Coordinates of C-alpha atoms in Angstrom, one line a residue:
Chain A
M1 CA 99.0 98.5 97.3
W2 CA 96.2 97.3 95.6
F3 CA 93.6 99.1 98.1
R4 CA 94.7 102.5 96.8
K5 CA 93.8 101.6 93.2
D6 CA 90.2 101.1 94.1
R7 CA 90.1 104.6 95.1
A8 CA 91.9 106.0 92.3
P9 CA 89.9 107.4 89.4
K10 CA 89.6 105.2 86.4
E11 CA 91.6 107.1 83.9
P12 CA 94.9 106.7 85.1
R13 CA 94.6 103.1 85.5
E14 CA 93.4 102.6 82.0
K15 CA 96.5 104.7 81.0
R16 CA 98.9 102.6 82.7
S17 CA 97.2 99.3 81.7
K18 CA 96.1 100.0 78.2
V19 CA 99.0 102.0 77.1
P20 CA 98.8 101.3 73.3
E21 CA 95.6 103.5 73.5
G22 CA 97.1 106.8 74.0
L23 CA 99.8 108.1 71.5
W24 CA 102.0 109.2 74.2
V25 CA 102.7 108.2 77.8
K26 CA 104.3 109.5 80.7
C27 CA 107.1 107.5 82.7
E28 CA 106.0 106.9 86.1
S29 CA 109.7 107.2 87.3
C30 CA 111.3 110.0 85.5
R31 CA 108.2 111.8 84.2
E32 CA 109.6 111.5 80.5
I33 CA 107.0 111.8 77.7
L34 CA 107.4 108.8 75.9
Y35 CA 106.0 107.7 72.3
N36 CA 103.9 104.8 73.0
K37 CA 104.9 102.5 70.0
E38 CA 108.5 102.8 70.8
L39 CA 107.7 101.8 74.5
A40 CA 105.8 98.9 73.2
R41 CA 108.7 97.9 71.1
N42 CA 111.1 98.2 74.0
F43 CA 109.2 95.8 76.1
K44 CA 107.6 98.7 78.0
I45 CA 110.7 99.7 79.5
C46 CA 111.2 103.6 79.7
T47 CA 113.7 104.5 77.1
K48 CA 115.1 107.3 79.1
C49 CA 115.4 105.9 82.6
G50 CA 114.8 102.1 82.4
Y51 CA 111.7 101.8 84.5
H52 CA 109.9 98.8 83.9
F53 CA 106.3 99.5 83.4
R54 CA 103.9 96.9 84.9
L55 CA 102.6 94.4 82.6
S56 CA 99.2 92.8 82.3
A57 CA 99.0 89.0 82.4
P58 CA 98.3 88.5 78.9
E59 CA 101.3 90.9 77.9
R60 CA 103.7 88.9 80.1
L61 CA 102.5 85.8 78.6
R62 CA 103.0 86.9 75.1
M63 CA 106.4 88.2 75.9
L64 CA 107.6 84.8 77.2
F65 CA 105.9 82.2 74.9
D66 CA 107.4 81.5 71.2
D67 CA 105.5 83.6 68.7
E68 CA 103.5 85.4 71.5
K69 CA 101.4 81.9 71.1
Y70 CA 99.8 79.9 74.1
V71 CA 96.8 78.3 75.1
E72 CA 95.3 79.7 78.3
L73 CA 94.4 77.0 81.0
E74 CA 91.8 77.0 83.8
V75 CA 89.8 79.9 82.5
G76 CA 86.6 78.6 84.1
L77 CA 87.6 79.3 87.6
R78 CA 85.9 81.9 89.4
S79 CA 86.1 83.3 92.9
V80 CA 83.4 83.0 95.2
D81 CA 82.5 84.9 98.6
P82 CA 83.0 82.2 101.2
L83 CA 82.9 84.6 104.0
R84 CA 80.4 86.8 102.5
F85 CA 82.9 89.7 103.3
R86 CA 82.2 93.4 103.3
D87 CA 84.2 96.1 104.2
S88 CA 83.6 99.5 102.8
K89 CA 82.4 97.5 99.7
R90 CA 81.2 94.1 99.4
Y91 CA 83.8 91.4 98.3
R92 CA 81.5 90.4 95.5
D93 CA 81.3 93.9 94.2
R94 CA 84.9 94.2 94.3
L95 CA 85.5 91.3 92.3
K96 CA 82.8 92.3 89.7
N97 CA 84.4 95.9 89.4
A98 CA 88.0 94.4 89.0
E99 CA 86.8 91.9 86.3
E100 CA 85.1 94.8 84.3
N101 CA 87.8 97.3 84.7
V102 CA 90.8 95.0 84.1
G103 CA 89.0 92.5 81.7
T104 CA 90.1 89.4 83.4
S105 CA 88.5 87.2 85.8
E106 CA 91.4 86.7 88.5
A107 CA 94.6 87.8 89.4
I108 CA 96.5 85.1 87.5
R109 CA 96.6 83.4 84.3
I110 CA 98.0 80.1 83.3
G111 CA 99.5 79.4 79.7
T112 CA 100.7 76.6 77.9
G113 CA 102.9 76.7 75.0
T114 CA 106.7 76.5 74.2
M115 CA 109.3 79.1 75.2
G116 CA 112.5 78.7 73.1
G117 CA 111.3 75.5 71.8
I118 CA 110.8 74.1 75.2
P119 CA 107.5 73.1 76.3
V120 CA 106.6 74.9 79.4
L121 CA 103.6 76.2 81.7
I122 CA 103.8 79.9 82.5
G123 CA 101.6 81.5 85.1
A124 CA 101.5 85.3 85.0
M125 CA 100.1 87.3 87.8
E126 CA 97.7 90.3 87.3
F127 CA 98.4 93.3 89.6
F128 CA 95.5 95.2 88.5
F129 CA 93.1 92.6 89.6
L130 CA 92.7 93.5 93.4
G131 CA 96.4 94.1 93.6
G132 CA 97.3 90.8 92.4
S133 CA 96.1 89.2 95.7
M134 CA 95.9 85.7 96.3
G135 CA 92.7 84.1 97.1
S136 CA 91.3 80.6 96.5
V137 CA 91.1 80.9 92.7
V138 CA 94.9 82.1 92.4
G139 CA 95.9 79.2 94.7
E140 CA 94.0 76.5 92.7
K141 CA 95.3 77.7 89.5
V142 CA 99.1 77.7 90.6
T143 CA 98.4 74.3 92.4
R144 CA 96.9 72.9 89.1
A145 CA 99.6 74.3 87.1
A146 CA 102.2 72.7 89.2
E147 CA 100.3 69.4 89.2
R148 CA 100.0 69.6 85.3
A149 CA 103.8 70.3 85.2
L150 CA 104.4 67.2 87.2
V151 CA 102.0 65.2 85.0
E152 CA 103.2 66.4 81.6
S153 CA 106.8 66.8 82.7
K154 CA 107.1 70.3 81.9
P155 CA 109.0 73.1 83.7
L156 CA 106.8 75.6 85.4
I157 CA 107.4 79.3 85.5
I158 CA 105.3 81.7 87.7
V159 CA 105.7 85.4 87.2
S160 CA 104.6 87.1 90.3
T161 CA 103.1 90.6 91.3
S162 CA 101.1 90.5 94.3
G163 CA 100.2 92.6 97.4
G164 CA 99.9 89.2 99.2
A165 CA 97.0 87.0 100.4
R166 CA 93.6 88.3 99.7
M167 CA 92.0 89.3 102.9
Q168 CA 88.5 89.3 101.8
E169 CA 88.8 85.3 101.7
G170 CA 90.5 85.3 105.3
I171 CA 92.1 81.9 106.5
L172 CA 91.1 80.3 103.1
S173 CA 93.8 82.7 101.3
L174 CA 96.5 81.9 104.1
M175 CA 96.0 78.1 103.6
Q176 CA 96.7 78.5 99.8
M177 CA 100.3 79.1 100.7
A178 CA 100.3 75.9 102.1
K179 CA 98.5 74.3 99.4
I180 CA 100.8 75.7 96.7
S181 CA 104.2 75.1 98.7
A182 CA 103.1 71.3 99.0
A183 CA 102.3 71.0 95.0
L184 CA 105.7 72.7 94.5
S185 CA 107.3 70.1 96.9
R186 CA 106.0 67.3 94.6
L187 CA 107.4 69.0 91.6
A188 CA 110.8 69.3 93.2
E189 CA 110.8 65.7 94.1
A190 CA 110.1 64.8 90.8
R191 CA 113.2 66.8 89.4
I192 CA 111.1 69.2 87.3
P193 CA 112.3 72.7 87.2
Y194 CA 110.3 75.6 88.7
I195 CA 111.6 79.0 88.1
S196 CA 110.1 82.2 90.0
V197 CA 110.2 85.4 88.4
M198 CA 109.5 88.5 90.8
T199 CA 108.3 91.6 89.4
D200 CA 107.3 94.9 91.1
P201 CA 105.7 94.5 93.6
T202 CA 105.9 91.0 95.1
T203 CA 104.9 91.0 98.8
G204 CA 103.4 89.0 101.7
G205 CA 101.8 85.5 101.4
V206 CA 103.1 85.1 97.7
T207 CA 106.6 85.9 98.5
A208 CA 106.4 83.6 101.7
S209 CA 105.4 80.9 99.4
Y210 CA 105.9 80.2 95.8
A211 CA 107.9 83.2 94.8
M212 CA 110.7 82.3 97.1
L213 CA 110.6 78.5 96.2
G214 CA 112.0 78.5 92.6
D215 CA 114.9 76.4 91.7
V216 CA 116.0 79.5 90.4
N217 CA 114.5 83.0 91.7
V218 CA 114.9 85.9 89.3
A219 CA 113.6 89.5 89.5
E220 CA 113.3 92.5 87.2
P221 CA 115.3 95.6 88.2
N222 CA 114.2 97.7 91.0
A223 CA 111.1 95.8 91.8
L224 CA 109.8 95.7 95.3
I225 CA 110.2 92.3 97.0
G226 CA 109.5 91.6 100.4
F227 CA 107.5 89.7 102.9
A228 CA 106.2 92.6 105.1
G229 CA 105.4 96.0 103.0
P230 CA 107.5 98.9 103.7
R231 CA 104.8 100.8 105.6
V232 CA 104.3 98.0 108.0
I233 CA 108.0 98.0 108.6
E234 CA 108.2 101.8 109.2
Q235 CA 105.5 101.7 111.5
T236 CA 106.8 98.8 113.5
I237 CA 110.3 100.0 113.8
R238 CA 109.5 103.8 113.7
Q239 CA 112.5 104.9 111.3
T240 CA 112.8 105.5 107.8
L241 CA 113.8 102.7 105.6
P242 CA 117.2 103.0 103.9
E243 CA 117.3 103.7 100.1
G244 CA 116.9 100.7 98.2
F245 CA 115.7 98.8 100.8
Q246 CA 113.5 95.5 99.6
R247 CA 114.3 96.2 95.9
S248 CA 115.8 93.5 93.7
E249 CA 119.2 94.9 93.8
F250 CA 119.1 94.7 97.7
L251 CA 117.8 91.0 97.7
L252 CA 120.3 90.1 95.2
E253 CA 123.1 91.6 97.6
H254 CA 121.4 89.6 100.4
G255 CA 121.4 86.5 98.7
M256 CA 117.8 86.0 98.2
L257 CA 118.1 85.9 94.3
D258 CA 120.0 84.2 91.7
F259 CA 119.9 87.3 89.5
V260 CA 118.3 90.3 88.2
V261 CA 117.7 90.5 84.6
D262 CA 116.3 93.2 82.3
R263 CA 113.0 92.4 80.7
T264 CA 114.5 92.6 77.3
E265 CA 116.8 89.7 78.0
M266 CA 114.5 87.7 80.4
K267 CA 113.1 85.1 77.9
E268 CA 116.6 84.2 76.6
T269 CA 118.0 84.0 80.1
L270 CA 115.2 81.7 81.2
V271 CA 115.6 79.5 78.2
R272 CA 119.2 79.4 78.8
C273 CA 118.7 78.4 82.5
L274 CA 116.2 75.4 81.6
E275 CA 118.6 74.3 78.9
L276 CA 121.4 74.3 81.1
L277 CA 119.6 72.6 84.2
W278 CA 117.2 70.5 82.7
R279 CA 117.3 69.5 78.9
A280 CA 119.2 66.2 77.8
A281 CA 122.7 67.3 77.3
Chain B
M1 CA 99.0 97.0 118.9
R2 CA 100.3 94.8 121.5
V3 CA 98.1 94.0 124.6
Q4 CA 99.9 95.4 127.6
A5 CA 100.4 93.3 130.6
A6 CA 99.3 95.2 133.9
G7 CA 102.4 93.8 135.5
P8 CA 105.1 91.2 135.6
V9 CA 103.3 87.8 135.5
P10 CA 105.1 84.9 136.3
A11 CA 104.7 81.7 134.3
T12 CA 102.0 79.1 134.7
I13 CA 103.1 75.6 134.7
P14 CA 105.1 74.8 137.8
E15 CA 107.0 71.7 136.7
P16 CA 108.8 69.7 135.4
A17 CA 111.0 72.8 134.3
P18 CA 112.7 72.4 130.7
A19 CA 116.3 71.3 131.0
D20 CA 117.7 74.3 129.6
S21 CA 118.6 77.1 132.0
S22 CA 117.7 79.8 129.7
S23 CA 114.1 78.7 129.6
R24 CA 113.8 78.1 133.3
E25 CA 112.6 81.6 134.1
D26 CA 109.7 81.1 131.8
T27 CA 108.4 78.2 133.8
R28 CA 108.9 79.8 137.5
R29 CA 106.4 78.5 140.0
R30 CA 103.5 81.0 140.2
P31 CA 100.9 81.7 142.7
K32 CA 97.5 80.2 142.5
A33 CA 95.8 80.7 139.2
D34 CA 92.9 82.7 140.7
R35 CA 95.4 85.3 141.8
V36 CA 96.9 85.7 138.5
A37 CA 93.9 85.8 136.6
T38 CA 92.5 88.9 138.4
I39 CA 95.0 90.7 136.1
P40 CA 92.8 92.9 133.5
L41 CA 92.4 91.4 130.3
V42 CA 93.0 94.8 128.7
N43 CA 92.3 98.2 130.2
G44 CA 89.5 100.4 129.1
E45 CA 86.2 99.7 127.4
D46 CA 87.3 96.4 125.6
G47 CA 88.3 94.6 128.9
Q48 CA 84.8 95.2 130.4
F49 CA 83.4 92.0 129.6
E50 CA 85.8 90.3 132.1
E51 CA 85.0 92.7 134.8
P52 CA 82.3 90.4 136.8
I53 CA 84.9 87.5 136.6
L54 CA 87.5 89.8 137.9
R55 CA 85.1 91.1 140.6
L56 CA 84.2 87.7 141.9
R57 CA 87.9 86.5 142.0
R58 CA 89.0 89.6 143.8
R59 CA 86.2 88.9 146.4
I60 CA 87.5 85.3 146.7
E61 CA 90.9 86.9 147.4
E62 CA 89.5 89.2 149.9
L63 CA 87.5 86.2 151.7
E64 CA 90.8 84.2 151.6
A65 CA 92.8 86.6 153.3
L66 CA 90.4 86.9 156.1
P67 CA 90.7 84.5 159.4
E68 CA 89.5 81.1 158.8
D69 CA 85.9 80.5 160.0
A70 CA 83.0 78.5 158.9
G71 CA 81.1 81.3 157.5
H72 CA 83.9 82.6 155.4
R73 CA 84.5 79.0 154.1
K74 CA 80.9 78.9 152.9
E75 CA 80.9 82.2 151.3
I76 CA 84.2 81.3 149.6
E77 CA 82.5 78.2 148.4
R78 CA 79.5 80.1 147.1
T79 CA 81.4 82.6 145.3
R80 CA 83.5 80.1 143.4
E81 CA 80.3 78.4 142.3
K82 CA 79.4 81.6 141.1
L83 CA 82.7 82.4 139.5
E84 CA 82.5 79.1 137.7
R85 CA 79.0 79.7 136.4
V86 CA 79.6 83.4 135.4
S87 CA 82.9 82.5 133.7
R88 CA 81.1 79.8 131.8
E89 CA 78.4 82.1 130.6
I90 CA 80.7 85.0 129.7
Y91 CA 83.2 82.7 127.9
A92 CA 80.4 81.0 126.1
S93 CA 79.4 84.0 124.2
L94 CA 82.5 85.9 123.5
T95 CA 82.5 88.2 120.4
P96 CA 85.5 87.5 117.7
W97 CA 87.1 90.5 119.0
Q98 CA 86.9 89.5 122.6
K99 CA 88.4 86.2 121.6
T100 CA 91.3 87.9 120.0
L101 CA 92.1 89.6 123.3
V102 CA 91.8 86.5 125.2
A103 CA 94.1 84.9 122.6
R104 CA 96.6 87.5 123.4
H105 CA 96.0 87.4 127.2
P106 CA 99.1 88.1 129.0
A107 CA 98.7 85.4 131.4
R108 CA 97.6 82.7 128.6
P109 CA 99.8 79.6 128.7
Y110 CA 102.5 79.8 126.3
T111 CA 104.6 77.2 124.5
L112 CA 107.1 76.5 127.3
D113 CA 104.1 76.0 129.7
Y114 CA 102.8 73.4 127.7
I115 CA 106.1 71.9 127.3
G116 CA 106.4 71.8 131.0
A117 CA 102.8 70.4 131.4
L118 CA 103.1 67.8 128.8
M119 CA 106.6 66.5 128.5
T120 CA 108.3 64.3 131.2
E121 CA 111.8 65.3 129.7
F122 CA 112.8 67.8 127.5
V123 CA 115.8 69.0 126.0
E124 CA 115.9 72.6 124.3
L125 CA 117.8 72.9 121.1
H126 CA 119.1 76.1 120.1
G127 CA 120.1 77.8 116.8
D128 CA 119.6 77.8 112.9
R129 CA 123.4 76.8 112.5
T130 CA 123.7 79.8 110.1
F131 CA 123.0 83.0 111.7
A132 CA 121.7 82.9 115.3
D133 CA 119.3 81.4 117.9
D134 CA 115.9 83.0 118.0
P135 CA 114.4 83.2 121.4
A136 CA 111.0 83.8 119.6
V137 CA 110.7 80.4 118.7
V138 CA 111.5 77.2 120.8
A139 CA 112.5 73.8 119.7
G140 CA 113.7 70.5 121.1
V141 CA 113.3 66.9 121.8
G142 CA 111.1 65.5 124.6
R143 CA 109.0 62.8 125.9
F144 CA 105.4 62.9 125.6
R145 CA 103.3 60.2 127.6
G146 CA 106.3 57.8 127.3
R147 CA 106.9 58.6 123.6
P148 CA 110.0 60.7 122.3
V149 CA 108.8 63.5 120.2
A150 CA 110.3 66.7 118.7
V151 CA 108.5 70.0 119.7
V152 CA 108.5 73.3 118.0
G153 CA 106.6 76.3 118.9
H154 CA 106.4 80.2 119.1
Q155 CA 107.6 81.6 122.3
K156 CA 106.2 85.0 124.0
G157 CA 107.7 86.4 127.1
R158 CA 106.1 87.1 130.5
D159 CA 107.7 90.2 131.9
T160 CA 108.9 93.1 129.9
K161 CA 112.5 92.1 129.9
E162 CA 111.4 88.6 128.6
K163 CA 109.1 89.7 126.1
V164 CA 111.6 92.0 124.5
R165 CA 114.1 89.0 124.5
R166 CA 111.5 87.0 122.9
N167 CA 110.6 89.8 120.4
F168 CA 106.9 89.4 121.6
G169 CA 106.7 85.9 120.2
M170 CA 107.7 87.4 116.4
P171 CA 110.1 85.2 115.0
R172 CA 112.9 86.3 112.6
P173 CA 114.0 83.9 109.8
E174 CA 116.5 82.2 112.1
G175 CA 113.6 81.4 114.3
F176 CA 111.8 79.5 111.4
R177 CA 115.0 77.8 110.4
K178 CA 115.7 76.6 113.9
A179 CA 112.4 75.0 113.9
L180 CA 112.9 73.6 110.5
R181 CA 116.3 72.1 111.5
V182 CA 114.9 70.4 114.6
M183 CA 112.0 69.0 112.3
R184 CA 114.4 67.5 110.3
L185 CA 116.0 66.0 113.0
A186 CA 112.7 64.4 113.8
E187 CA 112.3 63.1 109.9
K188 CA 115.7 61.9 110.3
F189 CA 115.2 59.8 113.7
D190 CA 111.7 58.9 113.0
R191 CA 110.1 61.2 115.7
P192 CA 106.6 62.7 115.4
I193 CA 106.7 66.5 115.7
L194 CA 104.3 68.6 118.0
S195 CA 103.9 72.1 117.1
F196 CA 102.5 74.9 119.2
V197 CA 101.5 78.1 117.4
D198 CA 101.3 81.3 119.3
T199 CA 102.5 84.5 117.5
A200 CA 101.1 87.9 116.4
G201 CA 103.1 87.2 113.1
A202 CA 106.6 86.9 111.5
Y203 CA 108.7 90.0 112.6
P204 CA 108.3 92.9 110.3
G205 CA 111.8 94.3 110.5
I206 CA 114.7 95.4 108.6
D207 CA 117.1 92.5 109.5
A208 CA 114.2 89.9 109.0
E209 CA 113.7 91.1 105.5
E210 CA 117.4 91.3 104.7
R211 CA 117.8 87.5 106.1
G212 CA 114.9 86.4 103.9
Q213 CA 111.9 86.3 106.2
A214 CA 109.7 85.3 103.1
E215 CA 112.1 82.6 102.0
A216 CA 112.4 80.9 105.6
I217 CA 108.5 80.6 106.0
A218 CA 108.2 79.4 102.0
V219 CA 110.9 76.7 102.7
N220 CA 109.2 75.7 106.0
L221 CA 106.0 75.1 104.3
R222 CA 107.6 72.9 101.4
A223 CA 109.4 71.0 104.0
M224 CA 106.7 70.2 106.5
S225 CA 104.1 69.2 103.5
A226 CA 106.9 66.4 102.5
F227 CA 107.9 64.8 105.9
R228 CA 107.1 61.4 106.5
V229 CA 106.7 61.5 110.4
P230 CA 103.3 62.5 112.1
I231 CA 102.8 66.5 112.8
V232 CA 100.3 67.4 115.2
V233 CA 99.9 71.2 115.4
T234 CA 97.9 73.1 118.1
V235 CA 97.2 76.6 117.6
T236 CA 97.1 77.7 121.4
G237 CA 96.8 81.5 121.3
E238 CA 97.4 84.0 118.2
G239 CA 97.6 82.2 114.6
G240 CA 99.1 85.5 113.2
S241 CA 99.4 84.7 109.3
G242 CA 102.3 83.4 107.5
G243 CA 104.4 83.6 110.8
A244 CA 101.9 81.2 112.3
L245 CA 101.6 78.9 109.2
A246 CA 105.2 78.4 109.0
L247 CA 104.9 76.0 112.0
G248 CA 101.3 75.0 111.1
L249 CA 101.4 72.6 108.4
G250 CA 100.5 69.2 109.9
D251 CA 98.5 66.0 109.7
R252 CA 96.3 67.4 112.4
V253 CA 95.6 71.2 113.2
L254 CA 93.9 71.5 116.8
M255 CA 92.8 74.8 118.1
L256 CA 92.1 75.9 121.6
E257 CA 88.4 77.2 122.0
H258 CA 89.5 80.8 122.5
A259 CA 92.6 80.9 120.1
I260 CA 92.3 82.7 116.9
Y261 CA 94.0 82.2 113.4
S262 CA 93.8 84.9 110.8
V263 CA 95.3 86.0 107.4
I264 CA 95.9 89.3 108.9
S265 CA 95.4 90.9 112.5
P266 CA 92.0 92.7 112.9
E267 CA 93.8 95.8 113.5
G268 CA 95.8 95.4 110.1
C269 CA 92.7 94.7 108.3
A270 CA 90.8 97.8 109.6
A271 CA 93.5 100.0 108.8
I272 CA 93.6 98.6 105.1
L273 CA 90.1 97.9 104.1
W274 CA 88.2 100.3 106.5
K275 CA 91.0 102.9 106.3
D276 CA 90.7 102.8 110.3
A277 CA 92.4 100.8 112.8
A278 CA 89.6 101.6 115.2
R279 CA 87.2 99.3 113.3
K280 CA 89.1 96.4 114.3
K281 CA 85.9 94.6 116.0
E282 CA 84.2 94.9 112.6
A283 CA 87.2 93.3 111.0
A284 CA 87.5 90.7 113.5
E285 CA 83.9 89.5 112.7
A286 CA 84.3 89.6 108.8
L287 CA 87.7 87.7 109.0
R288 CA 85.9 84.6 110.5
L289 CA 89.2 84.0 112.5
T290 CA 87.6 81.9 115.6
A291 CA 88.2 78.2 116.3
G292 CA 84.2 77.6 115.5
D293 CA 84.9 79.6 112.0
L294 CA 87.8 77.5 111.1
K295 CA 86.3 74.2 111.9
E296 CA 83.4 75.3 109.7
L297 CA 85.7 76.2 106.9
G298 CA 87.5 72.8 107.0
I299 CA 90.8 74.4 108.0
I300 CA 91.1 72.8 111.5
D301 CA 90.4 69.2 112.9
E302 CA 89.4 69.8 116.5
I303 CA 88.5 72.4 119.0
I304 CA 90.2 72.0 122.2
P305 CA 87.6 73.2 125.2
E306 CA 89.2 75.5 127.5
P307 CA 88.3 75.6 131.2
P308 CA 85.7 78.1 132.3
G309 CA 87.2 81.5 132.1
G310 CA 89.6 80.7 129.5
A311 CA 93.1 78.8 129.3
H312 CA 94.6 81.5 131.6
A313 CA 92.2 80.9 134.4
D314 CA 93.2 77.3 134.7
P315 CA 96.5 76.6 132.8
E316 CA 96.5 73.1 134.2
G317 CA 93.2 72.3 133.1
A318 CA 93.9 73.7 129.6
A319 CA 97.2 71.7 129.4
A320 CA 95.2 68.4 130.3
A321 CA 92.9 69.1 127.5
V322 CA 95.7 69.8 125.0
A323 CA 97.4 66.6 126.0
E324 CA 94.5 64.4 125.7
A325 CA 93.7 65.7 122.2
I326 CA 97.2 65.7 120.9
E327 CA 97.7 62.2 122.4
R328 CA 94.3 61.0 120.6
H329 CA 95.3 62.6 117.1
L330 CA 99.0 61.3 117.5
K331 CA 97.8 57.9 117.9
D332 CA 95.5 58.0 114.9
T333 CA 97.8 59.3 112.7
S334 CA 100.8 57.1 113.5
D335 CA 99.0 54.1 112.4
L336 CA 99.6 55.2 109.0
T337 CA 102.8 54.5 107.0
G338 CA 104.9 57.6 106.3
E339 CA 104.0 57.6 102.6
E340 CA 100.1 57.5 103.3
R341 CA 100.5 60.3 105.9
R342 CA 102.4 62.5 103.1
E343 CA 99.6 61.6 100.7
R344 CA 96.7 62.6 103.1
R345 CA 98.5 65.6 104.3
Y346 CA 98.7 66.7 100.8
R347 CA 95.1 66.0 100.2
K348 CA 94.1 67.8 103.3
F349 CA 95.5 71.0 102.2
R350 CA 94.8 70.4 98.5
A351 CA 91.2 70.7 99.3
M352 CA 91.4 74.1 101.1
G353 CA 89.9 77.0 99.3
R354 CA 86.6 77.8 97.8
H355 CA 85.7 78.5 94.3
E356 CA 83.4 77.8 91.4
E357 CA 84.1 76.4 88.2
Q358 CA 82.5 77.0 84.9
P359 CA 82.7 75.0 81.8
N360 CA 85.7 75.9 79.4
E361 CA 84.6 78.6 77.1

């Protein structure tokens, strides 16, 4: 959960999000020491255990767009502090710190370009920015992306990773779920494809709105995906959760995903889906 | 986490009872509202604010138990006046945390109580046609002020057995899917939809996750945004996050004066952001979850005033206010065409949120 990140010292986060700076990096899953360049060549997947390292939004967009080229949209949108929210820290300060530490202004980036030669819009969420939480700006960016996809008649792909709605914007965050779902409804009526890609972790209000509304719902292996977080469920039912619960493979088994695909094959699989579903025969 | 009832509380609205037998127990005749409302809101320090009201109600009860005589009648009269004044004063300045407690009050009217009071006919419809019937959601067709409507809403239970059966009003996916099924019927047969929101949230359990809790909520949001028939939503008690919103997307969203509506419970928010669930009062302040806050933030259209002492002190009065507001908004939005309604509903939710925009770098 993102609120833990705030407490964590800065160093491990840098190591994780800016892997190329160090020569070696330790796999978070199997503890294997990996040569960084090789890791980068392998889509940031551990060469030993197959663990998918979390990607930043720009890494994700470069991975999906042809020749790693895209134009970022809606870059001028910034969060405000509508509730003047303050817990142990002020929301404004949290935003400022996140922007400085992560080097991005919000928890999602929207890009336009081509994927496998098909003009598309892609949104990639940024888990390292306040846990990928969805506030007004995330909601506005996704909604604008959906509206643009409708106007330009381009498929929309959103790669999610989020702890859910952003508490510091209160009810306004919750309403983003309604706003985005309404925009996706229009896209669906216009028969323009929307593909949802879920990565580790995707929970809460993001799962309960756009992440589950894809014409095709896809996930990376072993990603945590759910509505309630595992700790909340454990506290509610007072028993330990079964092994593999709320992981991609579990969701696939329960009929919630179309398929689970390795990051190495993500792009070509998405392109194939779009070609088979949407492109003129 | 849950407010505990002091004991079994019979339901509030005497009649007419819903046609379905399984829901009849929720609408049993109950004694006078005064008596029921002597049940403490919540034990301990948090409930202290209601103590003066409870004292007066107990006093009235005592006096009523005495043999009739003119002196007693006068005393009762005076105490009643005082009760109303004190209730009004206390309820006029509730803190957000106190409102949270009132919104969860075990004697607060629930959806079936409103259905009982508002509908002249009602047929409850069950099941999602896929997995099960979720008693945490009620749905059906009824007649409201002469007009056939579809009704959906969360349903909490009154006594312990009923609370468990209704899962404390926390739906599983099949509950949301049942509501969707009935709303689709409404769309098909051109009936307005009345929705009553009152839940702590969608149930966080293993089975709920297995059957796609998130998907069920998301699909409801998408569908409700696109219906052509009017949708009037009333938040009657707790508006608990996604589980509330899943029945909460409408042309009009009304909210009772002491209801709350929030992205997360104050306890949950305190546990996460303050790392201490005991700081729920601060969290309740910070979240801006009262009807007044939501009106200011442009999320709801109207605050429905509650009787002095809250809806649980006078369920009939509360139901009358709810009926009046719903009818007015239903009439307003019924004048539009289906397409106009869809467009306006889209714009309504499209405008929610606050951001600033700098010129592109």
